Short mmCIF file of C-alpha atoms in Angstrom, two decimals:
data_model
loop_
_atom_site.label_atom_id
_atom_site.label_comp_id
_atom_site.label_asym_id
_atom_site.label_seq_id
_atom_site.Cartn_x
_atom_site.Cartn_y
_atom_site.Cartn_z
CA UNK R 1219 0.00 0.01 0.05
CA UNK R 1220 2.92 2.38 0.70
CA UNK R 1221 4.04 4.24 -2.39
CA UNK R 1222 0.42 4.87 -3.70
CA UNK R 1223 0.05 8.14 -5.81
CA UNK R 1224 -1.35 11.03 -3.97
CA UNK R 1225 -4.53 12.95 -5.27
CA UNK R 1226 -5.20 16.79 -4.88
CA UNK R 1227 -7.50 17.75 -2.04
CA UNK R 1228 -9.48 20.94 -1.33
CA UNK R 1229 -9.23 20.93 2.36
CA UNK R 1230 -11.48 22.77 4.71
CA UNK R 1231 -9.38 23.21 7.92
CA UNK R 1232 -11.34 23.42 11.22
CA UNK R 1233 -8.27 25.52 12.57
CA UNK R 1234 -6.39 28.43 11.25
CA UNK R 1235 -2.93 26.84 11.53
CA UNK R 1236 0.09 27.75 9.50
CA UNK R 1237 1.67 24.19 10.23
CA UNK R 1238 -1.39 22.32 8.81
CA UNK R 1239 -1.67 24.61 5.87
CA UNK R 1240 2.05 24.39 5.16
CA UNK R 1241 2.18 20.69 5.69
CA UNK R 1242 -0.71 20.04 2.81
CA UNK R 1243 0.85 22.73 0.56
CA UNK R 1244 4.42 20.93 0.71
CA UNK R 1245 2.42 17.66 0.06
CA UNK R 1246 0.67 19.28 -2.79
CA UNK R 1247 3.93 20.23 -4.44
CA UNK R 1248 4.28 16.55 -5.96
CA UNK R 1249 0.59 16.03 -6.49
CA UNK R 1250 -0.68 16.39 -10.08
CA UNK R 1251 -3.37 19.37 -9.94
CA UNK R 1252 -4.34 21.96 -7.29
CA UNK R 1253 -4.22 21.34 -3.72
CA UNK R 1254 -5.88 23.77 -1.56
CA UNK R 1255 -6.43 24.67 2.09
CA UNK R 1256 -9.22 26.86 3.38
CA UNK R 1257 -9.05 28.25 6.95
CA UNK R 1258 -11.52 29.92 9.22
CA UNK R 1259 -9.24 32.90 9.21
CA UNK R 1260 -5.77 33.42 7.88
CA UNK R 1261 -2.82 31.90 9.59
CA UNK R 1262 0.72 32.87 8.99
CA UNK R 1263 1.62 32.75 5.33
CA UNK R 1264 5.32 32.46 5.17
CA UNK R 1265 5.10 29.24 3.38
CA UNK R 1266 3.06 30.68 0.46
CA UNK R 1267 5.47 33.57 0.11
CA UNK R 1268 8.54 31.52 0.08
CA UNK R 1269 6.99 28.79 -2.24
CA UNK R 1270 6.28 31.31 -4.78
CA UNK R 1271 9.73 32.92 -4.49
CA UNK R 1272 11.14 29.36 -5.08
CA UNK R 1273 9.09 29.19 -8.29
CA UNK R 1274 6.12 27.14 -7.29
CA UNK R 1275 2.43 28.09 -8.64
CA UNK R 1276 0.92 29.44 -5.41
CA UNK R 1277 -2.48 31.39 -5.35
CA UNK R 1278 -4.01 32.91 -2.50
CA UNK R 1279 -7.68 33.92 -2.36
CA UNK R 1280 -9.16 35.25 0.91
CA UNK R 1281 -8.64 32.46 3.42
CA UNK R 1282 -7.83 29.89 0.78
CA UNK R 1283 -4.25 29.09 -0.04
CA UNK R 1284 -3.47 26.59 -3.16
CA UNK R 1285 -0.50 25.00 -4.78
CA UNK R 1286 -0.50 23.60 -8.36
CA UNK R 1287 1.54 20.66 -8.83
CA UNK R 1288 3.89 19.04 -9.83
CA UNK R 1289 6.11 21.80 -9.14
CA UNK R 1290 9.63 22.58 -9.69
CA UNK R 1291 11.56 24.57 -7.11
CA UNK R 1292 14.91 26.64 -8.02
CA UNK R 1293 17.58 27.56 -5.75
CA UNK R 1294 17.46 31.00 -4.41
CA UNK R 1295 19.33 33.81 -2.46
CA UNK R 1296 17.45 33.72 0.75
CA UNK R 1297 17.59 36.55 3.31
CA UNK R 1298 15.90 35.70 6.83
CA UNK R 1299 14.58 38.83 8.24
CA UNK R 1300 14.75 39.50 11.96
CA UNK R 1301 12.04 37.95 14.05
CA UNK R 1302 9.32 40.43 15.16
CA UNK R 1303 8.51 38.24 18.21
CA UNK R 1304 11.97 38.81 19.26
CA UNK R 1305 11.81 42.52 18.30
CA UNK R 1306 8.62 42.83 20.53
CA UNK R 1307 10.59 43.01 23.69
CA UNK R 1308 12.61 45.94 22.46
CA UNK R 1309 9.44 47.66 21.17
CA UNK R 1310 7.91 47.28 24.70
CA UNK R 1311 11.21 48.31 26.43
CA UNK R 1312 11.67 51.29 24.38
CA UNK R 1313 8.05 52.41 24.90
CA UNK R 1314 8.06 52.02 28.62
CA UNK R 1315 11.53 53.18 29.71
CA UNK R 1316 11.50 56.96 29.73
CA UNK R 1317 13.41 59.01 27.26
CA UNK R 1318 14.41 55.94 25.04
CA UNK R 1319 14.94 55.83 21.48
CA UNK R 1320 15.78 52.50 19.78
CA UNK R 1321 15.94 51.32 16.02
CA UNK R 1322 15.55 47.60 15.50
CA UNK R 1323 17.09 46.83 12.26
CA UNK R 1324 15.79 44.59 9.52
CA UNK R 1325 12.61 43.10 10.99
CA UNK R 1326 10.04 41.11 9.07
CA UNK R 1327 6.71 42.86 9.16
CA UNK R 1328 4.54 40.21 7.44
CA UNK R 1329 1.02 41.33 8.19
CA UNK R 1330 0.04 38.01 9.51
CA UNK R 1331 2.55 38.67 12.23
CA UNK R 1332 2.28 42.36 13.14
CA UNK R 1333 -0.46 42.29 15.65
CA UNK R 1334 1.96 43.59 18.24
CA UNK R 1335 2.47 46.80 16.15
CA UNK R 1336 -1.39 47.19 15.98
CA UNK R 1337 -1.74 46.83 19.70
CA UNK R 1338 0.97 48.79 20.71
CA UNK R 1339 -0.09 51.73 18.35
CA UNK R 1340 -3.46 51.54 19.73
CA UNK R 1341 -2.00 51.71 23.37
CA UNK R 1342 -0.28 55.00 22.08
CA UNK R 1343 3.18 53.78 21.41
CA UNK R 1344 5.40 55.94 19.19
CA UNK R 1345 6.63 53.16 16.57
CA UNK R 1346 7.66 54.08 13.06
CA UNK R 1347 8.43 51.54 10.29
CA UNK R 1348 11.35 53.01 8.25
CA UNK R 1349 13.09 51.86 5.16
CA UNK R 1350 10.27 49.45 4.21
CA UNK R 1351 11.30 46.76 1.67
CA UNK R 1352 10.77 43.30 0.36
CA UNK R 1353 12.92 40.22 0.61
CA UNK R 1354 11.84 36.77 -0.61
CA UNK R 1355 8.38 37.95 -0.71
CA UNK R 1356 8.44 39.17 2.85
CA UNK R 1357 7.99 42.76 3.81
CA UNK R 1358 10.94 44.03 6.11
CA UNK R 1359 11.52 47.35 7.80
CA UNK R 1360 13.63 49.11 10.52
CA UNK R 1361 11.38 49.65 13.53
CA UNK R 1362 12.01 52.90 15.37
CA UNK R 1363 10.57 53.14 18.77
CA UNK R 1364 10.46 56.17 21.33
CA UNK R 1365 9.16 55.97 24.69
CA UNK R 1366 5.57 57.11 25.04
CA UNK R 1367 2.81 57.25 27.76
CA UNK R 1368 0.66 54.03 27.07
CA UNK R 1369 -2.81 53.51 27.93
CA UNK R 1370 -4.84 50.46 28.35
CA UNK R 1371 -6.87 48.67 25.70
CA UNK R 1372 -8.95 45.69 24.87
CA UNK R 1373 -7.08 42.87 23.14
CA UNK R 1374 -9.00 40.10 21.65
CA UNK R 1375 -10.61 38.64 18.28
CA UNK R 1376 -8.85 38.85 14.96
CA UNK R 1377 -5.61 40.36 16.32
CA UNK R 1378 -4.99 37.39 18.61
CA UNK R 1379 -3.37 34.81 16.12
CA UNK R 1380 -1.33 37.71 14.75
CA UNK R 1381 0.08 38.49 18.28
CA UNK R 1382 -0.10 35.36 20.18
CA UNK R 1383 3.73 35.02 20.93
CA UNK R 1384 3.93 38.52 21.89
CA UNK R 1385 1.10 38.67 24.46
CA UNK R 1386 3.42 37.92 27.53
CA UNK R 1387 5.48 40.91 26.77
CA UNK R 1388 2.32 43.02 26.02
CA UNK R 1389 1.16 42.17 29.44
CA UNK R 1390 4.18 43.94 30.64
CA UNK R 1391 3.12 46.91 28.54
CA UNK R 1392 -0.25 46.82 30.18
CA UNK R 1393 1.03 46.83 33.43
CA UNK R 1394 2.93 50.08 32.61
CA UNK R 1395 -0.07 51.57 30.83
CA UNK R 1396 -2.60 53.97 32.27
CA UNK R 1397 -5.95 52.18 32.94
CA UNK R 1398 -7.18 48.69 32.37
CA UNK R 1399 -6.14 46.21 29.72
CA UNK R 1400 -8.05 43.08 28.89
CA UNK R 1401 -6.66 40.20 26.92
CA UNK R 1402 -9.40 37.76 25.76
CA UNK R 1403 -9.51 34.92 23.31
CA UNK R 1404 -5.97 33.80 23.95
CA UNK R 1405 -6.72 30.32 25.55
CA UNK R 1406 -4.11 28.90 23.30
CA UNK R 1407 -1.44 30.74 25.67
CA UNK R 1408 -2.15 28.02 28.29
CA UNK R 1409 -0.42 25.29 25.90
CA UNK R 1410 2.63 27.02 24.69
CA UNK R 1411 6.15 26.26 26.38
CA UNK R 1412 4.32 26.96 29.67
CA UNK R 1413 0.80 28.24 30.64
CA UNK R 1414 1.70 31.71 29.79
CA UNK R 1415 -1.52 33.11 31.24
CA UNK R 1416 -0.91 31.74 34.56
CA UNK R 1417 2.89 32.30 34.49
CA UNK R 1418 2.46 36.03 33.79
CA UNK R 1419 -0.33 36.51 36.12
CA UNK R 1420 1.59 34.99 38.98
CA UNK R 1421 5.01 36.47 38.08
CA UNK R 1422 3.46 40.16 37.46
CA UNK R 1423 1.54 39.83 40.75
CA UNK R 1424 4.67 39.15 42.45
CA UNK R 1425 5.85 42.38 41.02
CA UNK R 1426 3.01 44.22 42.62
CA UNK R 1427 0.74 44.34 39.54
CA UNK R 1428 -3.06 44.12 40.07
CA UNK R 1429 -4.57 41.85 37.60
CA UNK R 1430 -7.11 39.04 37.29
CA UNK R 1431 -6.70 35.73 35.33
CA UNK R 1432 -9.47 34.41 33.04
CA UNK R 1433 -9.70 31.20 31.20
CA UNK R 1434 -8.74 32.79 28.04
CA UNK R 1435 -6.81 35.86 29.09
CA UNK R 1436 -5.82 38.53 31.68
CA UNK R 1437 -7.44 41.61 33.09
CA UNK R 1438 -4.45 43.97 34.07
CA UNK R 1439 -4.72 47.23 36.12
CA UNK R 1440 -2.01 49.43 34.77
CA UNK R 1441 -0.14 52.44 35.88
CA UNK R 1442 0.99 51.46 39.35
CA UNK R 1443 4.76 51.24 39.77
CA UNK R 1444 6.16 47.77 39.69
CA UNK R 1445 8.09 46.55 42.79
CA UNK R 1446 11.16 44.34 42.58
CA UNK R 1447 11.43 40.95 43.64
CA UNK R 1448 12.38 37.44 42.54
CA UNK R 1449 10.55 35.81 39.78
CA UNK R 1450 10.46 32.57 37.80
CA UNK R 1451 10.38 31.74 34.08
CA UNK R 1452 8.70 28.42 33.94
CA UNK R 1453 11.40 27.27 31.59
CA UNK R 1454 9.68 29.50 28.89
CA UNK R 1455 11.88 31.77 26.96
CA UNK R 1456 9.22 34.27 26.16
CA UNK R 1457 8.20 34.62 29.95
CA UNK R 1458 11.84 35.02 30.87
CA UNK R 1459 12.52 37.74 28.45
CA UNK R 1460 9.12 39.52 29.20
CA UNK R 1461 10.05 39.72 32.86
CA UNK R 1462 13.52 41.14 32.16
CA UNK R 1463 11.77 43.88 30.34
CA UNK R 1464 9.46 44.37 33.42
CA UNK R 1465 12.66 44.72 35.47
CA UNK R 1466 13.94 47.80 33.36
CA UNK R 1467 11.02 49.83 34.97
CA UNK R 1468 10.67 48.19 38.45
CA UNK R 1469 11.40 50.38 41.63
CA UNK R 1470 14.00 47.81 42.87
CA UNK R 1471 15.89 45.06 41.10
CA UNK R 1472 14.06 41.97 39.57
CA UNK R 1473 15.93 38.77 39.96
CA UNK R 1474 14.93 36.26 37.06
CA UNK R 1475 15.49 32.66 38.02
CA UNK R 1476 16.08 30.33 35.10
CA UNK R 1477 17.03 33.09 32.61
CA UNK R 1478 19.11 30.72 30.43
CA UNK R 1479 15.92 29.29 28.86
CA UNK R 1480 15.93 32.59 26.77
CA UNK R 1481 18.65 31.18 24.56
CA UNK R 1482 16.22 29.04 22.87
CA UNK R 1483 14.94 31.86 20.61
CA UNK R 1484 17.13 34.50 21.41
CA UNK R 1485 20.81 33.62 22.49
CA UNK R 1486 21.91 37.27 22.37
CA UNK R 1487 19.16 38.64 24.41
CA UNK R 1488 21.24 39.56 27.62
CA UNK R 1489 24.21 40.83 25.58
CA UNK R 1490 21.76 42.99 23.55
CA UNK R 1491 20.42 44.39 26.81
CA UNK R 1492 24.04 45.04 28.07
CA UNK R 1493 24.94 46.69 24.71
CA UNK R 1494 22.07 49.16 25.35
CA UNK R 1495 24.02 49.91 28.49
CA UNK R 1496 22.67 52.36 30.77
CA UNK R 1497 21.38 49.24 32.43
CA UNK R 1498 23.53 47.93 35.25
CA UNK R 1499 23.36 44.14 34.96
CA UNK R 1500 24.41 41.87 37.58
CA UNK R 1501 24.51 38.30 36.54
CA UNK R 1502 25.57 35.20 38.27
CA UNK R 1503 25.97 31.88 36.56
CA UNK R 1504 24.72 29.60 39.35
CA UNK R 1505 23.94 25.91 39.45
CA UNK R 1506 23.74 24.48 36.07
CA UNK P 63 26.46 32.08 24.02
CA UNK P 64 26.22 32.18 27.76
CA UNK P 65 23.04 33.26 29.29
CA UNK P 66 23.08 33.36 33.07
CA UNK P 67 20.92 31.19 35.20
CA UNK P 68 20.02 34.02 37.40
CA UNK P 69 19.65 37.59 35.84
CA UNK P 70 19.15 40.61 37.96
CA UNK P 71 17.69 43.63 36.03
CA UNK P 72 17.45 47.18 37.68
CA UNK P 73 15.85 50.09 36.35
CA UNK P 74 17.93 53.04 35.23
CA UNK P 75 18.18 55.48 32.26
CA UNK P 76 17.15 55.54 28.83
CA UNK P 77 17.63 52.76 26.15
CA UNK P 78 19.21 54.06 23.19
CA UNK P 79 20.87 52.56 20.00
CA UNK P 80 20.42 50.45 17.04
CA UNK P 81 20.14 46.83 17.45
CA UNK P 82 19.36 43.74 15.40
CA UNK P 83 17.35 40.70 16.56
CA UNK P 84 17.67 36.80 15.51
CA UNK P 85 16.42 35.57 12.33
CA UNK P 86 12.78 34.62 12.07
CA UNK P 87 12.21 31.01 13.25
CA UNK P 88 9.33 30.29 10.77
CA UNK P 89 11.26 31.66 7.79
CA UNK P 90 14.60 30.02 8.94
CA UNK P 91 12.77 26.44 8.77
CA UNK P 92 11.30 27.14 5.56
CA UNK P 93 14.40 28.40 3.83
CA UNK P 94 16.24 25.22 4.86
CA UNK P 95 13.50 23.17 3.58
CA UNK P 96 12.76 24.71 0.34
CA UNK P 97 16.52 25.17 -0.29
CA UNK P 98 16.69 21.40 0.19
CA UNK P 99 13.94 20.57 -1.98
CA UNK P 100 14.87 22.85 -4.82
CA UNK P 101 17.17 22.22 -7.60
CA UNK P 102 20.49 23.98 -7.61
CA UNK P 103 22.11 25.98 -4.75
CA UNK P 104 20.55 28.18 -2.18
CA UNK P 105 22.18 30.84 -0.05
CA UNK P 106 20.70 31.68 3.34
CA UNK P 107 21.71 34.84 5.24
CA UNK P 108 20.49 35.55 8.71
CA UNK P 109 19.42 32.21 9.66
CA UNK P 110 18.26 31.63 13.31
CA UNK P 111 20.82 29.36 15.10
CA UNK P 112 18.81 27.35 17.40
CA UNK P 113 17.87 23.66 18.18
CA UNK P 114 14.77 23.83 16.08
CA UNK P 115 16.27 24.87 12.78
CA UNK P 116 18.97 22.29 13.40
CA UNK P 117 16.49 19.62 13.54
CA UNK P 118 15.25 20.53 10.10
CA UNK P 119 18.62 20.72 8.54
CA UNK P 120 19.54 17.29 10.09
CA UNK P 121 16.45 15.70 8.58
CA UNK P 122 17.21 17.02 5.15
CA UNK P 123 20.96 16.05 5.39
CA UNK P 124 19.80 12.65 6.04
CA UNK P 125 17.55 12.85 2.93
CA UNK P 126 20.20 13.87 0.82
CA UNK P 127 20.67 17.71 0.83
CA UNK P 128 24.01 19.21 1.36
CA UNK P 129 23.77 21.84 4.01
CA UNK P 130 26.88 23.80 5.04
CA UNK P 131 27.61 24.28 8.84
CA UNK P 132 24.63 26.34 10.14
CA UNK P 133 25.54 30.11 11.01
CA UNK P 134 23.94 33.35 10.90
CA UNK P 135 26.14 34.77 8.20
CA UNK P 136 25.88 32.48 5.23
CA UNK P 137 24.44 28.90 4.82
CA UNK P 138 24.73 27.18 1.47
CA UNK P 139 22.37 24.49 0.55
CA UNK P 140 22.73 22.06 -2.32
CA UNK P 141 19.20 20.91 -3.11
CA UNK P 142 18.18 17.47 -3.99
CA UNK P 143 15.08 18.34 -6.04
CA UNK P 144 11.34 17.45 -5.51
CA UNK P 145 10.93 13.69 -5.67
CA UNK P 146 14.57 12.79 -5.32
CA UNK P 147 14.90 12.35 -1.57
CA UNK P 148 17.20 9.56 -0.60
CA UNK P 149 16.51 6.80 1.72
CA UNK P 150 17.79 7.88 5.17
CA UNK P 151 20.29 5.67 7.05
CA UNK P 152 18.08 6.11 10.16
CA UNK P 153 14.93 7.31 11.62
CA UNK P 154 14.60 10.94 10.81
CA UNK P 155 14.85 13.00 14.15
CA UNK P 156 12.61 16.05 14.22
CA UNK P 157 13.81 16.77 17.81
CA UNK P 158 11.66 18.91 19.85
CA UNK P 159 10.50 21.07 17.05
CA UNK P 160 6.80 20.94 16.24
CA UNK P 161 7.32 22.79 12.97
CA UNK P 162 9.93 20.34 11.69
CA UNK P 163 7.73 17.47 12.65
CA UNK P 164 4.43 18.84 11.02
CA UNK P 165 6.00 20.04 8.00
CA UNK P 166 8.17 17.07 7.44
CA UNK P 167 4.83 14.95 7.16
CA UNK P 168 3.99 17.13 4.23
CA UNK P 169 7.33 16.84 2.45
CA UNK P 170 7.48 13.06 2.96
CA UNK P 171 3.76 12.40 2.05
CA UNK P 172 4.45 11.74 -1.46
CA UNK P 173 7.57 9.67 -0.91
CA UNK P 174 7.94 5.97 0.01
CA UNK P 175 7.61 5.40 3.66
CA UNK P 176 10.09 7.08 6.10
CA UNK P 177 10.11 7.10 9.75
CA UNK P 178 10.11 10.30 11.61
CA UNK P 179 10.90 10.56 15.21
CA UNK P 180 9.91 13.46 17.31
CA UNK P 181 9.88 14.66 20.81
CA UNK P 182 7.30 17.36 19.82
CA UNK P 183 4.63 14.64 19.19
CA UNK P 184 5.20 13.31 22.66
CA UNK P 185 5.18 16.79 24.00
CA UNK P 186 2.26 18.28 22.13
CA UNK P 187 0.47 15.24 20.97
CA UNK P 188 -1.08 15.35 17.52
CA UNK P 189 -3.83 17.75 18.20
CA UNK P 190 -5.93 18.56 15.20
CA UNK P 191 -4.03 16.14 13.13
CA UNK P 192 -6.12 13.36 14.35
CA UNK P 193 -9.16 14.99 12.82
CA UNK P 194 -7.89 15.07 9.17
CA UNK P 195 -5.32 12.17 8.95
CA UNK P 196 -7.94 9.90 7.98
CA UNK P 197 -8.81 12.03 4.95
CA UNK P 198 -5.38 12.79 3.92
CA UNK P 199 -4.39 9.45 5.52
CA UNK P 200 -0.57 9.33 4.82
CA UNK P 201 0.98 9.02 8.27
CA UNK P 202 0.53 7.50 11.59
CA UNK P 203 2.08 6.27 14.71
CA UNK P 204 4.52 3.58 14.41
CA UNK P 205 4.93 0.71 16.63
CA UNK P 206 7.51 1.31 19.37
CA UNK P 207 8.79 4.64 20.25
CA UNK P 208 11.79 6.53 19.02
CA UNK P 209 15.04 6.59 21.05
CA UNK P 210 14.19 7.71 24.51
CA UNK P 211 11.17 7.90 26.43
CA UNK P 212 10.13 11.27 25.34
CA UNK P 213 10.03 10.38 21.80
CA UNK P 214 7.41 8.96 19.57
CA UNK P 215 7.98 7.46 16.15
CA UNK P 216 5.70 8.01 13.24
CA UNK P 217 5.74 6.61 9.83
CA UNK P 218 5.06 8.83 6.81
CA UNK P 219 4.64 8.29 3.29
CA UNK P 220 2.05 7.68 0.59
CA UNK P 221 -0.38 5.16 1.74
CA UNK P 222 -4.08 5.00 1.47
CA UNK P 223 -4.76 4.37 5.18
CA UNK P 224 -2.62 4.08 8.15
CA UNK P 225 -4.76 1.76 10.40
#
């Protein structure tokens, strides 16, 4: 039975998942005819963009992405843009630390990923996209952020899948914003590297933030100064780096236990923090 | 790169400067995959160096792609071309990378049976995949596990039914 020829499918996916969609489009490269995936809403579209750049016949219509096979891919000169999920830490840091001005160079600003920009701008952040260009079908820009007085907002619905990985650091922004911020429709946060809703709720509480946890999000009362303290990372890189950003505006030092997990997505996070200087860092390599 | 186990951060003065951030993980995986499946040479600049892209590179090396040592400056990939995947000497290891595991299922679907080992399957389960694998039906759990208690082994390849 193994080795049977595949047939094209027009698949209606019950979930918006870039991995499901990419898997089927990759399978469709070798299939005679059109393989398509329709999603309830549009997930990240990096595969479609890069497949087209490599010469595959890709078409996108609303929430449907399709590839026509059999395809031939040709070698390319690929440039990987900086990860907006990593840039998000500096966007928040530059916003909440007074008198800051940072430029994060060469960041991918694919519209399926830029929820963090939309949310921060709604909160009153001062962020500009400079030198907008395109590489391998992906939009790329330098992001300039200046500190600003943030205000709370409601985060939910359509923007959530475009900002899901950035919600932990946005919770830090919310803690520093004037007024209440609600994050809803984000139950998926509970099944990431850690339960990020509980992790951020618990650790921000430790730093003196008033908040309430919901099954699918958080309600954060912003505007009170963060206190210092010792916090845990739950071995989750995004929790670790979000808490480091919180430490930049706390009234006394924040000690983050388990910071080494940051290396999973951002090996240079601590050196970059040091490069931005102004920040006295005391680091100790304990235990492991 | 040494990241301390305990980091103490204190508030102080403004943050100023120009910085860069690591390469996008999703795009790093896909550049390695499509470069490996393409004909001819692909160059990749700005690749994310991390365990997950390494898993993707290891799978494609085992399938015959020539991928230079991974670094963020310049990686060169000599692709094998669609349909020309070689028989790997061992079970393909997707490591702890959910992206590698799930995208490899698609890559392997139209090829003769291969085995794929993944800690991500053990960690995340198959989730939504259960619901549609019977329709697209080209992969499923293999008997026995992968190497180590936290791995699961799947078989992948063109087949009408997995059960």
